[in-house]
Amino acid sequence: MESSERKPMLGARTEFSSSLIPQQKPPDDQNELAVVPEPETNGTTTHGILGANGKTRLATPPREAPHIDFIRRPERSRTEPSATFEFAGEAVPNGGDRGSRLPDGSPRLSASPTSRRLDCSPSYAPRYEVGAVRTHSKNLAPPPGGPPRASPSGSPSASPPPSFRGMRTGPEMSGSPPHQSPPTWAGELNFGQSPPPSGSLPDLPGFSMYSGPSGSPATMSQSKSMSALPTGGAVGSSAPASPPTPSRSPPRLPSGAVGSSPVSNRNDARTPGAGATPGASPTRRSRINNALGGNQRSSSRIDPEQVPRPVGQIEPVKEEGGKRYETNKYHVPPAATAVATILDRGSTSCEFMRCTVNQVPAYPSTANTAHIPVAVICQPFAELTAFEEPVPAIDFGESGPLRCPRCKAYVNPHFTWVSQGKEANCNFCGHRFEVPGEYFCAIDDKGRRRDQKDRPELLGGTVDYIAPSDYSDTLPGVPTIAFVIEATRQSVSSGVLPQVLWTLRGLLNFMEQPASRIAIITFDHALHFYSFYPGLESSRWVTMCDIDDPFVPCSPSALCIDALDEGFRAQVEGLFGDLTDLFEETTSEQACGGAALKAATELVGAGGGGHVIMFHASLPNTGIGALKARDDLRLAREGDGQALFTPQQAPFFEAIAADCLQRGVAVSAFACPPVGVYIDIASLSVVPRRTGGDLFYYPGYDPTADGERLHYDVSRTVAQNAVYSCVFKLRCSKGLTVETMLATWEPEVIDPSTFHISRMSVDSTVDFVLSHSERIEWQKHVYLQVACLHTDRRGRRLIRVHTLQLPVTSSLSNVFRYTEIDAVTNVLIKQAAVAALAGNGNFKEKMTKSCVDMLHAYRVNCASMTSAGQLILPESLKLLPLYVGAIRKMPAFRSGSEVRADERLSALIRVLGLPMSLTAPLVYPRVYTMLPLPERAGNRTDVGDNVHMPPTIACYSDKMAMDRLYLIDSGYFMRLYIKEDVCSDTLLEVFGVARPEDVAEALNKPEEDLSEAALRILAIVWQIRRERTRLPWQSLSVVTVGTPEESKLLATICEDRVAGEMNYVDFLCHVHKMVQNKAD
């Protein structure tokens, strides 16, 4: 029995028990490389070569494929004019004259009468669209409010949950105790990033920036509008922030730049008229460079200013929702990071399906020669914007949708109709079949059905069909969500339990019936169930002590209830408020996580399927499925061996996963261990990976630093439009077959184009690598069709169908021309993750070889007339060496003890499910200079709530001046990096504080207390979030010099030398050498 000191707050209680690589320096000047733009050819941009003698040498590849060339500079001829080039920055050609320097010490760009100046502007740079801060500094004074935090003694204090990113305490609301001030939500989350609305919150999906109550759990109020810009705060601090208030409409920011530059220009390497990027002073790098693996300066002869990078000025959108694209008109879809509106015109939107090659090779030999992986990336339930057309739902009754009787493909806009509409030709297998009478319609003189405009399945590439009853063995039901929360002393003292309960109580206002069926379970050394009965004032607490053979002690109808039902709502809210006090004085150190997992999956499975969400604060160490603390550092030292990824209790977890797949139950896990504590992600991730759940890992969980991210991750997981009991199939038209599948879960053993999974979220992404089974030169197009049978949150059984049309080409140059770099990178990084998880230690070399093979194929087959010393980069793949070099440095692919086992494994799992829109920013973070800001940056555009963005600079330490502020966007996080030489006067002028450690707290002030420069910085942060409303919430933290977070941040500067990997320029030389060796 429980201790008598436990507070009896939940009514009656019952206990149950069943049984009581080294880089070589180029030998000489023969390898000095540079690039200049060439004249346009056939309407496309090509590039020529500038030798050391100043003479432009043109490399003319076939017209179909623009490219970038690099050539060895020949020895200078005395009879040829010479050209002298000096570039602002640290890297200059070896042996080159640095010339005089500017007063700030930066090199001067000189141009003698006999020399010519090379334009360094990235004219080839593609447009990169993007779409509250905690600090890692020390000694911040906590503002009032926030979720319950641990007191120094280890027990939770009375302080409320933390608020984040500009939350303020709201007025007292009716029905609240006088001493409490329940918060309202001050903006719209939209389960991604959206600006806070003016007034109250819109209908789901949507939440505001996170904030906490003052002494009580949070509530959320609904509204219908959004404001143009965020209110004063968008920043949280490392101390608990204050609760939110109803959002206010912010004042319109004045146009123009800040009156005077608040940052000293002594380290500005910008040369008058040169347009170069600010260079960094070399005064401080030795300590950082030693930590990262050596000197940052390249020993190569390639000019770092000329290599391809995805940097430059980001053009603001011209209309709400971005540029409009019709799927039947573009040859290459817009970039996955672009702000765009996709209109379905017969071929599915690129939001759902993208292909690495947008013109498919007609011959197997062409595909093999190109070495480009022919693959399709599917995100079948991606969220659409408000400007895009919703997916239509069609009900054909028990007869079901029209399908080809041979290949089972679903009817789509590319079926052809013959015999006056009595017969149809399947575009997948070519089979002609008779049209059923109920679907018959006459055709016009062009062969089109006369009812085409009235049938959504014949107009668009994406539709939902109501599934007939014979498509499933059982009747579908409303999925249940079970919250299983650890209630040990570690969970209470670290703030995990209070934070989760506060978030869940606030989510009640954003659930919609019937998708509001929940169950609540807590666990420590025993399992605690909570049953609900109409008419009672509080729920009943039921403890089950048999953790070696757990079972469900009550009827599923009593444990799984509709939280919005009037008979249960008060009981649920009271339970969320009482559980923190109930376990406040617990001394239990044991966590029976395995028993809780088994009981929860049985409970949800008995109710017809759904989602089990586990919250772990410590290693499950007792009961069935107990795990042992393993030597984490010893596992890490074993490198890429299998021991790192081998789970404990494998039979136990595999049996649960198999049972979950059969019952339609998915499991997600939130792991929040304390600093330096091993929680065994390898074991805890087995069931989530197999069932389609999510895995969230917060190493060294601190509620003041990680509470906001945990809050938004839980909110998005619960309230997003996920689907359940999924049966997925990819069909290919004649000539193509599925070779392999890349996802967090496993494909069917016999057919890699099919899988069965318990849940797919809006972010669930799966890649299929295709191969040729025969020649398809006789086809004009190939077709790919995704069909996914699923149950939605309302309990409807639906079939989501996507049909993609791609043209066929016999030209190798066209294959390269219409290749999409982000899609290729997505496939390469997932192939590397699969190899790493399998213990294949040479995955980095395989990925580099794939890059070399593609560049060599283009060099030999599309640019054979160029000099043998040139490195030719096709325009579509010019960033491939940069991306491959950056992937090699990611934490997921670093072996040894530098990255802990749990951190590396969680990163690999995240990579396996990486959506297309997060690929580019995760691989190559974008860096913005925040101070001084360009004149228009942070000021409103003429379109909606958008603001102008500053240009991006190279993700390279040498490009970061010591007296600047930088915003670094890695897709999942944003970090405001305050460099060491930023003077206190600048901070005082911009943020109103003199110390970098106080910046985060300063940004939480009301907007009327913030300077114009601070408001513009926050507007840029919200612009990034606004353009990523469909992606997970992106938290913002302040990073200062000398903190552990600075070391983590510098490890993401992917052009530097990191973890023994070469910097970008050296790696490019390495790739060049490998291409040359392969050509020889």
PDB file of C-alpha atoms in Angstrom, residues 253-403:
ATOM      1  CA  LEU A 253       7.351  49.532 -36.999  1.00  0.00           C
ATOM      2  CA  PRO A 254       8.838  52.634 -38.616  1.00  0.00           C
ATOM      3  CA  SER A 255      10.548  52.112 -41.904  1.00  0.00           C
ATOM      4  CA  GLY A 256      14.238  52.658 -42.386  1.00  0.00           C
ATOM      5  CA  ALA A 257      17.307  51.540 -40.532  1.00  0.00           C
ATOM      6  CA  VAL A 258      18.329  52.249 -37.006  1.00  0.00           C
ATOM      7  CA  GLY A 259      19.568  55.811 -36.808  1.00  0.00           C
ATOM      8  CA  SER A 260      23.155  54.914 -36.081  1.00  0.00           C
ATOM      9  CA  SER A 261      24.961  51.640 -36.223  1.00  0.00           C
ATOM     10  CA  PRO A 262      25.103  50.269 -32.713  1.00  0.00           C
ATOM     11  CA  VAL A 263      28.031  48.008 -33.534  1.00  0.00           C
ATOM     12  CA  SER A 264      31.615  49.044 -33.884  1.00  0.00           C
ATOM     13  CA  ASN A 265      33.039  48.507 -37.340  1.00  0.00           C
ATOM     14  CA  ARG A 266      36.592  47.870 -36.311  1.00  0.00           C
ATOM     15  CA  ASN A 267      36.422  44.265 -37.447  1.00  0.00           C
ATOM     16  CA  ASP A 268      34.304  44.894 -40.529  1.00  0.00           C
ATOM     17  CA  ALA A 269      36.133  43.468 -43.489  1.00  0.00           C
ATOM     18  CA  ARG A 270      33.748  45.072 -45.938  1.00  0.00           C
ATOM     19  CA  THR A 271      35.706  46.996 -48.564  1.00  0.00           C
ATOM     20  CA  PRO A 272      34.245  50.083 -50.203  1.00  0.00           C
ATOM     21  CA  GLY A 273      32.532  49.010 -53.365  1.00  0.00           C
ATOM     22  CA  ALA A 274      33.534  45.401 -53.065  1.00  0.00           C
ATOM     23  CA  GLY A 275      30.257  44.104 -51.711  1.00  0.00           C
ATOM     24  CA  ALA A 276      32.129  41.434 -49.815  1.00  0.00           C
ATOM     25  CA  THR A 277      30.832  39.685 -46.738  1.00  0.00           C
ATOM     26  CA  PRO A 278      32.166  40.976 -43.404  1.00  0.00           C
ATOM     27  CA  GLY A 279      35.271  39.088 -42.454  1.00  0.00           C
ATOM     28  CA  ALA A 280      36.132  37.891 -39.018  1.00  0.00           C
ATOM     29  CA  SER A 281      39.000  39.163 -37.006  1.00  0.00           C
ATOM     30  CA  PRO A 282      41.570  36.448 -36.285  1.00  0.00           C
ATOM     31  CA  THR A 283      42.058  37.705 -32.734  1.00  0.00           C
ATOM     32  CA  ARG A 284      40.085  34.811 -31.209  1.00  0.00           C
ATOM     33  CA  ARG A 285      39.903  31.404 -32.843  1.00  0.00           C
ATOM     34  CA  SER A 286      42.707  29.293 -31.490  1.00  0.00           C
ATOM     35  CA  ARG A 287      40.740  27.898 -28.556  1.00  0.00           C
ATOM     36  CA  ILE A 288      37.688  27.132 -30.683  1.00  0.00           C
ATOM     37  CA  ASN A 289      39.683  25.772 -33.601  1.00  0.00           C
ATOM     38  CA  ASN A 290      41.633  23.468 -31.348  1.00  0.00           C
ATOM     39  CA  ALA A 291      38.361  22.148 -29.967  1.00  0.00           C
ATOM     40  CA  LEU A 292      36.941  21.625 -33.425  1.00  0.00           C
ATOM     41  CA  GLY A 293      39.945  19.921 -34.879  1.00  0.00           C
ATOM     42  CA  GLY A 294      42.472  22.450 -36.063  1.00  0.00           C
ATOM     43  CA  ASN A 295      42.999  25.664 -37.920  1.00  0.00           C
ATOM     44  CA  GLN A 296      40.084  26.905 -39.943  1.00  0.00           C
ATOM     45  CA  ARG A 297      42.203  28.351 -42.730  1.00  0.00           C
ATOM     46  CA  SER A 298      42.270  26.263 -45.853  1.00  0.00           C
ATOM     47  CA  SER A 299      45.534  25.150 -47.400  1.00  0.00           C
ATOM     48  CA  SER A 300      43.919  24.736 -50.799  1.00  0.00           C
ATOM     49  CA  ARG A 301      44.271  27.010 -53.791  1.00  0.00           C
ATOM     50  CA  ILE A 302      40.545  27.414 -54.397  1.00  0.00           C
ATOM     51  CA  ASP A 303      39.332  30.918 -53.684  1.00  0.00           C
ATOM     52  CA  PRO A 304      36.735  30.517 -50.899  1.00  0.00           C
ATOM     53  CA  GLU A 305      34.797  33.500 -52.219  1.00  0.00           C
ATOM     54  CA  GLN A 306      34.003  31.721 -55.473  1.00  0.00           C
ATOM     55  CA  VAL A 307      32.762  28.318 -54.360  1.00  0.00           C
ATOM     56  CA  PRO A 308      28.988  27.655 -54.556  1.00  0.00           C
ATOM     57  CA  ARG A 309      26.959  28.422 -51.463  1.00  0.00           C
ATOM     58  CA  PRO A 310      23.216  28.845 -50.805  1.00  0.00           C
ATOM     59  CA  VAL A 311      23.668  32.410 -49.594  1.00  0.00           C
ATOM     60  CA  GLY A 312      22.525  35.834 -50.696  1.00  0.00           C
ATOM     61  CA  GLN A 313      19.612  38.187 -50.387  1.00  0.00           C
ATOM     62  CA  ILE A 314      16.212  36.631 -49.803  1.00  0.00           C
ATOM     63  CA  GLU A 315      13.545  38.333 -51.868  1.00  0.00           C
ATOM     64  CA  PRO A 316      10.280  39.011 -50.044  1.00  0.00           C
ATOM     65  CA  VAL A 317       7.142  37.318 -51.273  1.00  0.00           C
ATOM     66  CA  LYS A 318       5.082  39.320 -53.753  1.00  0.00           C
ATOM     67  CA  GLU A 319       1.691  38.060 -52.595  1.00  0.00           C
ATOM     68  CA  GLU A 320       0.081  36.295 -49.659  1.00  0.00           C
ATOM     69  CA  GLY A 321       1.033  32.623 -49.677  1.00  0.00           C
ATOM     70  CA  GLY A 322       3.968  33.203 -52.005  1.00  0.00           C
ATOM     71  CA  LYS A 323       4.211  32.564 -55.708  1.00  0.00           C
ATOM     72  CA  ARG A 324       1.546  30.271 -57.180  1.00  0.00           C
ATOM     73  CA  TYR A 325       2.584  27.129 -59.034  1.00  0.00           C
ATOM     74  CA  GLU A 326       0.307  24.833 -61.003  1.00  0.00           C
ATOM     75  CA  THR A 327       1.445  21.236 -60.952  1.00  0.00           C
ATOM     76  CA  ASN A 328       0.932  20.695 -64.692  1.00  0.00           C
ATOM     77  CA  LYS A 329       3.093  23.677 -65.705  1.00  0.00           C
ATOM     78  CA  TYR A 330       6.395  23.617 -63.824  1.00  0.00           C
ATOM     79  CA  HIS A 331       9.341  21.484 -65.005  1.00  0.00           C
ATOM     80  CA  VAL A 332      11.018  21.572 -61.593  1.00  0.00           C
ATOM     81  CA  PRO A 333       8.904  22.173 -58.474  1.00  0.00           C
ATOM     82  CA  PRO A 334       9.741  25.122 -56.225  1.00  0.00           C
ATOM     83  CA  ALA A 335      12.309  24.536 -53.518  1.00  0.00           C
ATOM     84  CA  ALA A 336      11.001  22.732 -50.472  1.00  0.00           C
ATOM     85  CA  THR A 337      12.025  25.738 -48.352  1.00  0.00           C
ATOM     86  CA  ALA A 338      10.245  28.262 -50.597  1.00  0.00           C
ATOM     87  CA  VAL A 339       7.105  30.103 -49.584  1.00  0.00           C
ATOM     88  CA  ALA A 340       4.751  29.005 -52.349  1.00  0.00           C
ATOM     89  CA  THR A 341       1.173  28.001 -53.057  1.00  0.00           C
ATOM     90  CA  ILE A 342       0.838  24.759 -55.033  1.00  0.00           C
ATOM     91  CA  LEU A 343      -2.302  24.284 -57.098  1.00  0.00           C
ATOM     92  CA  ASP A 344      -3.206  20.702 -57.967  1.00  0.00           C
ATOM     93  CA  ARG A 345      -3.896  20.429 -61.690  1.00  0.00           C
ATOM     94  CA  GLY A 346      -3.886  16.666 -62.222  1.00  0.00           C
ATOM     95  CA  SER A 347      -0.478  15.767 -60.791  1.00  0.00           C
ATOM     96  CA  THR A 348      -0.122  15.743 -57.019  1.00  0.00           C
ATOM     97  CA  SER A 349       1.462  18.630 -55.178  1.00  0.00           C
ATOM     98  CA  CYS A 350       5.180  18.572 -54.469  1.00  0.00           C
ATOM     99  CA  GLU A 351       4.219  18.988 -50.808  1.00  0.00           C
ATOM    100  CA  PHE A 352       3.154  15.327 -50.905  1.00  0.00           C
ATOM    101  CA  MET A 353       5.542  13.742 -53.435  1.00  0.00           C
ATOM    102  CA  ARG A 354       8.884  14.851 -54.873  1.00  0.00           C
ATOM    103  CA  CYS A 355      11.274  13.003 -57.133  1.00  0.00           C
ATOM    104  CA  THR A 356      15.031  13.373 -57.236  1.00  0.00           C
ATOM    105  CA  VAL A 357      14.893  13.535 -61.047  1.00  0.00           C
ATOM    106  CA  ASN A 358      12.053  15.466 -62.637  1.00  0.00           C
ATOM    107  CA  GLN A 359      12.694  13.804 -65.990  1.00  0.00           C
ATOM    108  CA  VAL A 360      13.043  10.047 -65.658  1.00  0.00           C
ATOM    109  CA  PRO A 361      15.697   8.271 -67.787  1.00  0.00           C
ATOM    110  CA  ALA A 362      14.181   6.190 -70.558  1.00  0.00           C
ATOM    111  CA  TYR A 363      16.925   3.559 -70.477  1.00  0.00           C
ATOM    112  CA  PRO A 364      18.359   1.627 -67.541  1.00  0.00           C
ATOM    113  CA  SER A 365      21.833   2.319 -68.901  1.00  0.00           C
ATOM    114  CA  THR A 366      21.198   6.080 -68.728  1.00  0.00           C
ATOM    115  CA  ALA A 367      20.110   5.846 -65.102  1.00  0.00           C
ATOM    116  CA  ASN A 368      23.139   3.715 -64.239  1.00  0.00           C
ATOM    117  CA  THR A 369      25.474   6.093 -66.045  1.00  0.00           C
ATOM    118  CA  ALA A 370      24.157   9.181 -64.250  1.00  0.00           C
ATOM    119  CA  HIS A 371      24.545   7.571 -60.792  1.00  0.00           C
ATOM    120  CA  ILE A 372      21.771   9.871 -59.543  1.00  0.00           C
ATOM    121  CA  PRO A 373      19.423   7.887 -57.299  1.00  0.00           C
ATOM    122  CA  VAL A 374      15.989   7.770 -58.912  1.00  0.00           C
ATOM    123  CA  ALA A 375      13.826   8.084 -55.838  1.00  0.00           C
ATOM    124  CA  VAL A 376      10.524   9.562 -54.711  1.00  0.00           C
ATOM    125  CA  ILE A 377      10.050  11.237 -51.328  1.00  0.00           C
ATOM    126  CA  CYS A 378       6.516  10.833 -49.978  1.00  0.00           C
ATOM    127  CA  GLN A 379       4.932  12.853 -47.191  1.00  0.00           C
ATOM    128  CA  PRO A 380       1.347  11.747 -47.755  1.00  0.00           C
ATOM    129  CA  PHE A 381      -0.335  13.709 -44.953  1.00  0.00           C
ATOM    130  CA  ALA A 382       1.605  16.971 -45.134  1.00  0.00           C
ATOM    131  CA  GLU A 383      -0.341  19.987 -43.976  1.00  0.00           C
ATOM    132  CA  LEU A 384      -1.571  22.411 -46.599  1.00  0.00           C
ATOM    133  CA  THR A 385      -1.642  26.166 -46.215  1.00  0.00           C
ATOM    134  CA  ALA A 386      -4.788  28.247 -46.037  1.00  0.00           C
ATOM    135  CA  PHE A 387      -4.157  29.349 -49.628  1.00  0.00           C
ATOM    136  CA  GLU A 388      -4.093  25.798 -51.014  1.00  0.00           C
ATOM    137  CA  GLU A 389      -7.108  23.746 -51.948  1.00  0.00           C
ATOM    138  CA  PRO A 390      -8.184  21.165 -49.346  1.00  0.00           C
ATOM    139  CA  VAL A 391      -8.116  17.498 -50.262  1.00  0.00           C
ATOM    140  CA  PRO A 392     -11.612  16.454 -51.431  1.00  0.00           C
ATOM    141  CA  ALA A 393     -13.306  13.454 -49.814  1.00  0.00           C
ATOM    142  CA  ILE A 394     -15.373  11.289 -52.194  1.00  0.00           C
ATOM    143  CA  ASP A 395     -17.888   8.630 -51.218  1.00  0.00           C
ATOM    144  CA  PHE A 396     -18.694   5.954 -53.807  1.00  0.00           C
ATOM    145  CA  GLY A 397     -20.604   3.857 -51.303  1.00  0.00           C
ATOM    146  CA  GLU A 398     -19.995   0.152 -50.925  1.00  0.00           C
ATOM    147  CA  SER A 399     -18.922  -0.191 -54.570  1.00  0.00           C
ATOM    148  CA  GLY A 400     -15.807   1.843 -53.830  1.00  0.00           C
ATOM    149  CA  PRO A 401     -13.673   3.907 -56.222  1.00  0.00           C
ATOM    150  CA  LEU A 402     -12.977   2.788 -59.781  1.00  0.00           C
ATOM    151  CA  ARG A 403      -9.772   0.735 -60.055  1.00  0.00           C
TER     152      ARG A 403
END
